[in-house]
C-alpha positions as a printed Julia matrix, in Angstrom:
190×3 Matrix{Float64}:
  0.0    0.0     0.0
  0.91   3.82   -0.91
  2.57   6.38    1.69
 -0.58   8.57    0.61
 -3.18   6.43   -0.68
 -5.97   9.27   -1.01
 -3.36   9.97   -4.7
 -2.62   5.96   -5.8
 -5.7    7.51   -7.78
 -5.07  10.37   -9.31
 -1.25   9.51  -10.12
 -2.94   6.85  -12.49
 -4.14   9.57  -15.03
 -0.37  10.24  -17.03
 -0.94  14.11  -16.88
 -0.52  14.24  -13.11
  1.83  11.56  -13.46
  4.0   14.1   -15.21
  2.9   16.92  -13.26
  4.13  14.78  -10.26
  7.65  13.95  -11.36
  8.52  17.38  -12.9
  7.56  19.1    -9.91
  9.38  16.74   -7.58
 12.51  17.51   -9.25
 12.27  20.96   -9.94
 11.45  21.18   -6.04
 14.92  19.07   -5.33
 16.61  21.45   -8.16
 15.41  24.73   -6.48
 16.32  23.44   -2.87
 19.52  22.34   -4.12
 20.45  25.77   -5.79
 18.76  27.69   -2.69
 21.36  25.49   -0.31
 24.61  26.03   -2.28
 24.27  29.54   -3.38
 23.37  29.68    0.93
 26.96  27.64    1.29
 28.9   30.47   -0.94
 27.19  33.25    0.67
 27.91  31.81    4.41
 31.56  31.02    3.87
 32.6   32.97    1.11
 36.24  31.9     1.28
 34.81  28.28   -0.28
 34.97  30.69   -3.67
 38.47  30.48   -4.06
 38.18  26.58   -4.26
 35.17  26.36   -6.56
 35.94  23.32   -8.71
 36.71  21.15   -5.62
 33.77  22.44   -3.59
 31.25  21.91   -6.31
 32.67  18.19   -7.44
 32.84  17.31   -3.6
 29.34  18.39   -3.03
 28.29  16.92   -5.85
 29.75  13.62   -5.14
 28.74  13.64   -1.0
 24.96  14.47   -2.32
 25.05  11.77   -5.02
 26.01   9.47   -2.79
 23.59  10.51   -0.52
 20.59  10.04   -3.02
 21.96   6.94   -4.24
 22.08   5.27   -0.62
 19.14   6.78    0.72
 16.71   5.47   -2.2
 16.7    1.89   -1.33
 16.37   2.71    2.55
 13.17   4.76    1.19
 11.58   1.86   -0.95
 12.43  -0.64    1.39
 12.43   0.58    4.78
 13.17  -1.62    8.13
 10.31  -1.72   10.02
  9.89  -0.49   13.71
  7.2   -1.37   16.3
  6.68  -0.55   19.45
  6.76  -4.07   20.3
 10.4   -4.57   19.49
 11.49  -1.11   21.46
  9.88  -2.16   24.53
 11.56  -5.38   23.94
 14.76  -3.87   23.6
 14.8   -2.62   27.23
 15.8    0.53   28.61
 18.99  -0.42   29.43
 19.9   -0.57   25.77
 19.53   3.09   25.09
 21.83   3.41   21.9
 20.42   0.27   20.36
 17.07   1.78   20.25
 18.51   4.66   19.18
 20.22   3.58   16.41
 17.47   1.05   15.15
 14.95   4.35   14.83
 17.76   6.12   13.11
 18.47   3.09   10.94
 22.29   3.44   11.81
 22.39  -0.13   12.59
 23.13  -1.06    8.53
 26.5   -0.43    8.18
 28.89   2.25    7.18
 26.9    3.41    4.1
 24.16   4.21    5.79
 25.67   6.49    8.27
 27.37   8.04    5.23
 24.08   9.03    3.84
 22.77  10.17    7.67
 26.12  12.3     8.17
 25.39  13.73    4.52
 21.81  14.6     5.81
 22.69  15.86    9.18
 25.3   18.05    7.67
 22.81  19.63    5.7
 20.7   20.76    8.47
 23.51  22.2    10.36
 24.4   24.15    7.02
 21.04  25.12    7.06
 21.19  26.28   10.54
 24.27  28.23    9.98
 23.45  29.91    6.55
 21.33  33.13    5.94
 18.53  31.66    4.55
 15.57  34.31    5.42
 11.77  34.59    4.84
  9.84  32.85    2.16
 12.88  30.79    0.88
 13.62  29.05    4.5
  9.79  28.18    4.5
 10.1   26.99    0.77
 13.14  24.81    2.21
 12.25  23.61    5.6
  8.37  22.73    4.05
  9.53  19.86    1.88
 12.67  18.53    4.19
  9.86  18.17    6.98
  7.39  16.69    4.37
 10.01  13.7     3.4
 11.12  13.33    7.42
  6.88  12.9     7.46
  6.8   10.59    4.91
  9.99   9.01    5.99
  8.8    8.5     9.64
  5.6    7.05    8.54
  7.17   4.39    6.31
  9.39   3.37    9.23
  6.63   3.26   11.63
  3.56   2.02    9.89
  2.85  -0.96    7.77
  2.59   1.32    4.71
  5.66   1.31    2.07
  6.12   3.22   -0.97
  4.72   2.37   -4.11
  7.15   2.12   -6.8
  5.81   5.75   -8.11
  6.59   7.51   -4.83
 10.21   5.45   -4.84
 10.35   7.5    -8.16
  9.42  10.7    -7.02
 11.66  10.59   -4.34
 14.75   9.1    -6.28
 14.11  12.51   -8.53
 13.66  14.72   -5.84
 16.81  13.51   -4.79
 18.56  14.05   -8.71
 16.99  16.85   -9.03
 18.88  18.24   -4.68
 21.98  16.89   -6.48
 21.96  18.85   -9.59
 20.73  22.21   -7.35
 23.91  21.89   -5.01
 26.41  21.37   -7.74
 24.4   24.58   -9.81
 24.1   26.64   -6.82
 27.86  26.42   -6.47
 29.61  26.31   -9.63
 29.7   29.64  -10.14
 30.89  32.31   -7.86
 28.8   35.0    -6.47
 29.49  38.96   -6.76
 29.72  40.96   -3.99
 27.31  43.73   -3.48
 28.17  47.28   -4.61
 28.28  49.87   -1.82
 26.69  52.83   -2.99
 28.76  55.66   -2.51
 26.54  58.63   -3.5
């Protein structure tokens, strides 16, 4: 069964279906290019470095949407059951079962890549409609994440899609919003 059954329906007709996956990766694209032109702007020494600061972000995202996509489709499942069971004496095992950090070093890869995000997002100036725009969809997929992790729904294969592009789409924004350096502001000296 669907994340969000209510559109198994509507995704049928092709014209959403379209709708859907251009708009889930121009909405990865436009995060993307919001986060690194954020990344410039916040540590504006980065521009002297631009080749290796794009290709590394590029390659740290990447990998990031290429391990996170199967976690997505496939997600282990949690129940209360099995935390109570685990005790509370066996605080970081719980902890790391809801985080999924019990999978091995690529999956920790793709939660450092993640985490680091947010704290870039805490420490860039990000203001207004744009920070809405940005922290809107992050908290929709942790939504959509959380529910897949704690229900017995799973994504269908279309919203394993939609996410894989949303993911491109972050990708291609972060290596856009940096490649280029920005200009700094003219003072106005009149």
């Amino acid at each position: 069964m669907a994340l969000i059954p209510v559109l198994v329906d509507v995704f049928q007709d092709p014209i959403f279906s379209v709708i859907a996956v251009l708009a889930s990766f121009g909405i990865g694209t436009f995060q993307g290019i919001i986060i690194g032109r954020a990344i410039l702007i916040r540590f504006p020494r980065l521009q002297n470095h631009l080749k290796t600061v794009s290709i590394t972000l590029f390659a740290l995202f990447l990998a990031n949407a290429i391990l996170s996509v199967p976690r997505f489709a496939s997600p282990e499942k949690i129940s209360l059951e099995s935390l109570s069971a685990q005790g509370s004496g066996k605080f970081f095992s719980v902890f790391f079962l809801i985080f999924g950090m019990n999978t091995g070093f690529l999956t920790i890869l793709a939660i450092s890549v993640t985490v680091m995000t947010f704290v870039l997002l805490k420490f860039t100036q990000i203001h207004g409609i744009t920070k809405s725009f940005v922290f809107f969809f992050t908290a929709l997929l942790l939504i959509l994440t959380v529910i897949s992790r704690f229900t017995d729904l799973t994504p269908s294969a279309f919203e394993v899609l939609l996410y894989f592009l949303y993911q491109l789409g972050f990708t291609i924004g972060i290596l856009t919003g940096t490649i280029r350096k920005i200009k700094p502001k003219k003072m106005d000296l009149k």
